[in-house]
Amino acid sequence: MSKTQSTSEQTPSGELRNTGTLEVKDSRTDKSYSIQILQGGVEGDTAARAMDFRQIKTSPDEFGLMTYDPAFMNTASCKSAITFIDGDKGILRYRGYPIEQLAEKATFLEVAWLLRHGELPSQSEYDQWVHDVTFHTYVHENIKTFLQGFRYDAHPMSMLCSAVAALSSFYPEAKAIHDPEQRNISIVRLLAKMPTLAAFCYRHIKGLPFIYPDNSLSYTENFLSMVARMSEPKYEANPVFVKALEILFILHADHEQNCSTSAVRAVGSSQVDPFSAVAAGVAALYGPLHGGANEQVLRMIGEIGHPKNVAGFIDEVKGGKGARLMGFGHRVYKSYDPRAKIVKALADEVFKQVGMDKDLEIALKLEEAALNDEYFISRKLYPNVDFYTGLIYRSMAFPTDFFTVLFAVARAAGWLAQWEEMLNDKEQKIARPRQIYVGYGERPYTSKLTTRFPSTSKDALRK
Ligand code: SDX
């Protein structure tokens, strides 16, 4: 059932309201309970507090009823006012603004401000924000040495995850997470330094000298300059690439409680500094089922190799032997991911400029085949944001294993906005889920060992 959100300009309360009760009867005790049904800002968003079920017991000394939800398929871990998704209708809004309008008209830093503050910046707010982010793009020189410690063939997501965590050691004051000023400077620093770290990872892998930020350029132009500048005194970015990357950064900026954002919220709930919490988000995004999918899409298309092989590949996926159509399917979207529509149109624009990408034909054929095949239709599998992005990144000559780094640069805006919203939510505390124990009952320890120090380890000890 899709959700409908009011289009009112009225500032949302951000609070949950009671909208009815759930009457439950425990057949074990014949006792009945009345559980509050809570509603957020949209009709479809209703929930019962899991803690309200703890009163349901068969005896006073019992722990009480928990809710069991592997992978949180139906669990709201928080209330949030940042991003609204209607998976049935393919709707995505940041603070109420449709993604289509933001992608077409806004800048990435304007969106980063919106995600965090809840309103679009005034000109003076925006000017100060751009100034602050621009003048924090440099990283400590030791970060260069740190990155040079990686092998030439290190995966850039592994490097980025480590480098973001390392920032925590350069800014120990970031631990003061309840100090709004410290929080603000940490957010500025991380947003500013993500492109620098990403570009440094790229340059290391390529065996090229690191290019320092050029503070006379915009956020996206500066990133491309740090990635691609060679001996020229000033880098002139291709305006089509600048526009495409700005739009892709906006599309990837936030997406409510996805795997990596949930990781940032959970790690951040221990009150660790934001650099360490965001490093956890980078690690989660690295996974092939999440942000790593854009890299896997290109590898999948490479393996297919030719449009004539598409039908055979689709049969392989349907054969259920584990092959997945990467870039398809989504936990929330059960219709076309609105971002994928925008990216597909962007791909057409970019390829007009740089020439048709031979693999785009395979991608289009894959999409056409899947959208008309009962296997995918019945499972509501549509292209997601990752299906076409890789083709654009490759047209910009980014290496395939760098695609998810580009996702991480953009998602830092959402991770930080969600992290701060979690800190300011009076209901939040350290995340510590329960479990349903299904292991052994108590049993006495009877070792099966005849010696604690097998001969090999004794020999090792002697050397
Ligand atoms: C992102 O959460 C977010 O918001 C993420 C993201 C963001 O902005 O943060 O949107 C970014 O991560 C997009 C998703 C990128 N991942 C991929 O493209 C990888 C391929 N897609 C999937 O693995 C899968 O669709 C997920 C992980 C995205 C969603 O998985 P779910 O919701 O857990 O669904 P599921 O694995 O339970 O699948 C349901 C059924 C299964 O079939 P049956 O067991 O019922 O027979 O659909 C099948 C799956 O086998 N299925 C697929 C498929 N995805 C699901 N079959 C073939 N190809 C696929 N891509």
PDB file of N, CA and C in Angstrom, residues 293-310 313 324-328 351 357-367 386-392 394 400 403:
ATOM      1  N   ALA A 293      27.135  -2.255  -5.810  1.00  0.00           N
ATOM      2  CA  ALA A 293      26.384  -2.807  -6.953  1.00  0.00           C
ATOM      3  C   ALA A 293      26.743  -2.098  -8.251  1.00  0.00           C
ATOM      4  N   ASN A 294      27.049  -0.779  -8.173  1.00  0.00           N
ATOM      5  CA  ASN A 294      27.325  -0.078  -9.445  1.00  0.00           C
ATOM      6  C   ASN A 294      28.575  -0.651 -10.119  1.00  0.00           C
ATOM      7  N   GLU A 295      29.524  -1.059  -9.273  1.00  0.00           N
ATOM      8  CA  GLU A 295      30.751  -1.712  -9.808  1.00  0.00           C
ATOM      9  C   GLU A 295      30.380  -3.081 -10.391  1.00  0.00           C
ATOM     10  N   GLN A 296      29.499  -3.800  -9.676  1.00  0.00           N
ATOM     11  CA  GLN A 296      29.122  -5.153 -10.124  1.00  0.00           C
ATOM     12  C   GLN A 296      28.317  -5.111 -11.421  1.00  0.00           C
ATOM     13  N   VAL A 297      27.562  -4.036 -11.615  1.00  0.00           N
ATOM     14  CA  VAL A 297      26.768  -3.918 -12.862  1.00  0.00           C
ATOM     15  C   VAL A 297      27.704  -3.935 -14.066  1.00  0.00           C
ATOM     16  N   LEU A 298      28.767  -3.151 -13.978  1.00  0.00           N
ATOM     17  CA  LEU A 298      29.707  -3.076 -15.113  1.00  0.00           C
ATOM     18  C   LEU A 298      30.406  -4.422 -15.321  1.00  0.00           C
ATOM     19  N   ARG A 299      30.742  -5.084 -14.215  1.00  0.00           N
ATOM     20  CA  ARG A 299      31.393  -6.401 -14.345  1.00  0.00           C
ATOM     21  C   ARG A 299      30.423  -7.398 -14.980  1.00  0.00           C
ATOM     22  N   MET A 300      29.148  -7.302 -14.564  1.00  0.00           N
ATOM     23  CA  MET A 300      28.107  -8.198 -15.123  1.00  0.00           C
ATOM     24  C   MET A 300      27.968  -7.940 -16.618  1.00  0.00           C
ATOM     25  N   ILE A 301      27.895  -6.673 -17.014  1.00  0.00           N
ATOM     26  CA  ILE A 301      27.754  -6.328 -18.437  1.00  0.00           C
ATOM     27  C   ILE A 301      28.986  -6.791 -19.214  1.00  0.00           C
ATOM     28  N   GLY A 302      30.140  -6.675 -18.576  1.00  0.00           N
ATOM     29  CA  GLY A 302      31.379  -7.149 -19.226  1.00  0.00           C
ATOM     30  C   GLY A 302      31.335  -8.643 -19.456  1.00  0.00           C
ATOM     31  N   GLU A 303      30.821  -9.378 -18.491  1.00  0.00           N
ATOM     32  CA  GLU A 303      30.740 -10.855 -18.640  1.00  0.00           C
ATOM     33  C   GLU A 303      29.729 -11.226 -19.725  1.00  0.00           C
ATOM     34  N   ILE A 304      28.644 -10.459 -19.809  1.00  0.00           N
ATOM     35  CA  ILE A 304      27.630 -10.758 -20.845  1.00  0.00           C
ATOM     36  C   ILE A 304      28.268 -10.540 -22.212  1.00  0.00           C
ATOM     37  N   GLY A 305      29.007  -9.448 -22.329  1.00  0.00           N
ATOM     38  CA  GLY A 305      29.870  -9.262 -23.499  1.00  0.00           C
ATOM     39  C   GLY A 305      29.223  -8.809 -24.784  1.00  0.00           C
ATOM     40  N   HIS A 306      27.980  -9.246 -25.053  1.00  0.00           N
ATOM     41  CA  HIS A 306      27.353  -8.844 -26.323  1.00  0.00           C
ATOM     42  C   HIS A 306      25.829  -8.907 -26.160  1.00  0.00           C
ATOM     43  N   PRO A 307      25.090  -8.002 -26.811  1.00  0.00           N
ATOM     44  CA  PRO A 307      23.626  -8.025 -26.678  1.00  0.00           C
ATOM     45  C   PRO A 307      23.018  -9.400 -26.972  1.00  0.00           C
ATOM     46  N   LYS A 308      23.682 -10.173 -27.831  1.00  0.00           N
ATOM     47  CA  LYS A 308      23.073 -11.481 -28.184  1.00  0.00           C
ATOM     48  C   LYS A 308      23.117 -12.453 -27.005  1.00  0.00           C
ATOM     49  N   ASN A 309      23.948 -12.158 -26.000  1.00  0.00           N
ATOM     50  CA  ASN A 309      24.056 -13.057 -24.830  1.00  0.00           C
ATOM     51  C   ASN A 309      23.087 -12.686 -23.707  1.00  0.00           C
ATOM     52  N   VAL A 310      22.316 -11.617 -23.904  1.00  0.00           N
ATOM     53  CA  VAL A 310      21.442 -11.132 -22.815  1.00  0.00           C
ATOM     54  C   VAL A 310      20.408 -12.179 -22.430  1.00  0.00           C
ATOM     55  N   PHE A 313      21.765 -14.867 -20.292  1.00  0.00           N
ATOM     56  CA  PHE A 313      22.092 -14.413 -18.934  1.00  0.00           C
ATOM     57  C   PHE A 313      20.820 -14.296 -18.082  1.00  0.00           C
ATOM     58  N   ARG A 324      22.549 -12.815  -9.871  1.00  0.00           N
ATOM     59  CA  ARG A 324      21.583 -11.731  -9.718  1.00  0.00           C
ATOM     60  C   ARG A 324      21.768 -10.720 -10.823  1.00  0.00           C
ATOM     61  N   LEU A 325      20.685 -10.073 -11.197  1.00  0.00           N
ATOM     62  CA  LEU A 325      20.751  -8.980 -12.163  1.00  0.00           C
ATOM     63  C   LEU A 325      21.152  -7.732 -11.367  1.00  0.00           C
ATOM     64  N   MET A 326      22.444  -7.492 -11.306  1.00  0.00           N
ATOM     65  CA  MET A 326      22.927  -6.396 -10.464  1.00  0.00           C
ATOM     66  C   MET A 326      22.394  -5.063 -10.987  1.00  0.00           C
ATOM     67  N   GLY A 327      22.066  -4.174 -10.054  1.00  0.00           N
ATOM     68  CA  GLY A 327      21.466  -2.896 -10.457  1.00  0.00           C
ATOM     69  C   GLY A 327      19.960  -2.990 -10.574  1.00  0.00           C
ATOM     70  N   PHE A 328      19.431  -4.205 -10.270  1.00  0.00           N
ATOM     71  CA  PHE A 328      17.970  -4.387 -10.277  1.00  0.00           C
ATOM     72  C   PHE A 328      17.500  -4.761  -8.874  1.00  0.00           C
ATOM     73  N   PHE A 351      26.436  10.378 -23.334  1.00  0.00           N
ATOM     74  CA  PHE A 351      26.929   9.603 -24.476  1.00  0.00           C
ATOM     75  C   PHE A 351      26.787  10.376 -25.781  1.00  0.00           C
ATOM     76  N   ASP A 357      28.328   4.390 -25.616  1.00  0.00           N
ATOM     77  CA  ASP A 357      29.078   3.368 -24.899  1.00  0.00           C
ATOM     78  C   ASP A 357      28.542   2.004 -25.347  1.00  0.00           C
ATOM     79  N   LYS A 358      29.443   1.154 -25.887  1.00  0.00           N
ATOM     80  CA  LYS A 358      28.948  -0.120 -26.460  1.00  0.00           C
ATOM     81  C   LYS A 358      28.172  -0.939 -25.436  1.00  0.00           C
ATOM     82  N   ASP A 359      28.518  -0.792 -24.160  1.00  0.00           N
ATOM     83  CA  ASP A 359      27.824  -1.598 -23.144  1.00  0.00           C
ATOM     84  C   ASP A 359      26.437  -1.046 -22.819  1.00  0.00           C
ATOM     85  N   LEU A 360      26.182   0.213 -23.239  1.00  0.00           N
ATOM     86  CA  LEU A 360      24.846   0.774 -22.967  1.00  0.00           C
ATOM     87  C   LEU A 360      23.806  -0.057 -23.704  1.00  0.00           C
ATOM     88  N   GLU A 361      24.186  -0.544 -24.885  1.00  0.00           N
ATOM     89  CA  GLU A 361      23.240  -1.358 -25.661  1.00  0.00           C
ATOM     90  C   GLU A 361      22.877  -2.636 -24.889  1.00  0.00           C
ATOM     91  N   ILE A 362      23.890  -3.218 -24.243  1.00  0.00           N
ATOM     92  CA  ILE A 362      23.621  -4.433 -23.437  1.00  0.00           C
ATOM     93  C   ILE A 362      22.727  -4.067 -22.260  1.00  0.00           C
ATOM     94  N   ALA A 363      23.005  -2.918 -21.612  1.00  0.00           N
ATOM     95  CA  ALA A 363      22.210  -2.488 -20.458  1.00  0.00           C
ATOM     96  C   ALA A 363      20.761  -2.247 -20.869  1.00  0.00           C
ATOM     97  N   LEU A 364      20.561  -1.585 -22.003  1.00  0.00           N
ATOM     98  CA  LEU A 364      19.197  -1.296 -22.464  1.00  0.00           C
ATOM     99  C   LEU A 364      18.457  -2.589 -22.784  1.00  0.00           C
ATOM    100  N   LYS A 365      19.193  -3.552 -23.376  1.00  0.00           N
ATOM    101  CA  LYS A 365      18.568  -4.833 -23.728  1.00  0.00           C
ATOM    102  C   LYS A 365      18.237  -5.629 -22.469  1.00  0.00           C
ATOM    103  N   LEU A 366      19.126  -5.560 -21.472  1.00  0.00           N
ATOM    104  CA  LEU A 366      18.896  -6.233 -20.179  1.00  0.00           C
ATOM    105  C   LEU A 366      17.633  -5.660 -19.539  1.00  0.00           C
ATOM    106  N   GLU A 367      17.544  -4.339 -19.548  1.00  0.00           N
ATOM    107  CA  GLU A 367      16.398  -3.675 -18.899  1.00  0.00           C
ATOM    108  C   GLU A 367      15.111  -4.059 -19.623  1.00  0.00           C
ATOM    109  N   ASP A 386      21.774   2.127  -9.198  1.00  0.00           N
ATOM    110  CA  ASP A 386      23.106   1.656  -9.614  1.00  0.00           C
ATOM    111  C   ASP A 386      23.158   1.141 -11.036  1.00  0.00           C
ATOM    112  N   PHE A 387      21.982   0.966 -11.674  1.00  0.00           N
ATOM    113  CA  PHE A 387      22.015   0.241 -12.953  1.00  0.00           C
ATOM    114  C   PHE A 387      22.727   1.015 -14.055  1.00  0.00           C
ATOM    115  N   TYR A 388      22.495   2.314 -14.111  1.00  0.00           N
ATOM    116  CA  TYR A 388      23.109   3.099 -15.197  1.00  0.00           C
ATOM    117  C   TYR A 388      24.288   3.963 -14.762  1.00  0.00           C
ATOM    118  N   THR A 389      24.444   4.158 -13.445  1.00  0.00           N
ATOM    119  CA  THR A 389      25.480   5.120 -13.031  1.00  0.00           C
ATOM    120  C   THR A 389      26.863   4.686 -13.491  1.00  0.00           C
ATOM    121  N   GLY A 390      27.105   3.357 -13.403  1.00  0.00           N
ATOM    122  CA  GLY A 390      28.446   2.880 -13.759  1.00  0.00           C
ATOM    123  C   GLY A 390      28.818   3.229 -15.191  1.00  0.00           C
ATOM    124  N   LEU A 391      27.831   3.195 -16.082  1.00  0.00           N
ATOM    125  CA  LEU A 391      28.115   3.501 -17.494  1.00  0.00           C
ATOM    126  C   LEU A 391      28.556   4.949 -17.645  1.00  0.00           C
ATOM    127  N   ILE A 392      27.960   5.830 -16.839  1.00  0.00           N
ATOM    128  CA  ILE A 392      28.347   7.252 -16.926  1.00  0.00           C
ATOM    129  C   ILE A 392      29.740   7.432 -16.338  1.00  0.00           C
ATOM    130  N   ARG A 394      32.062   5.329 -16.155  1.00  0.00           N
ATOM    131  CA  ARG A 394      33.094   4.777 -17.039  1.00  0.00           C
ATOM    132  C   ARG A 394      33.339   5.700 -18.210  1.00  0.00           C
ATOM    133  N   THR A 400      36.394   0.961 -12.772  1.00  0.00           N
ATOM    134  CA  THR A 400      35.185   0.330 -12.224  1.00  0.00           C
ATOM    135  C   THR A 400      35.214   0.252 -10.703  1.00  0.00           C
ATOM    136  N   PHE A 403      33.823   3.355  -8.659  1.00  0.00           N
ATOM    137  CA  PHE A 403      32.443   3.864  -8.742  1.00  0.00           C
ATOM    138  C   PHE A 403      31.832   4.040  -7.352  1.00  0.00           C
TER     139      PHE A 403
END
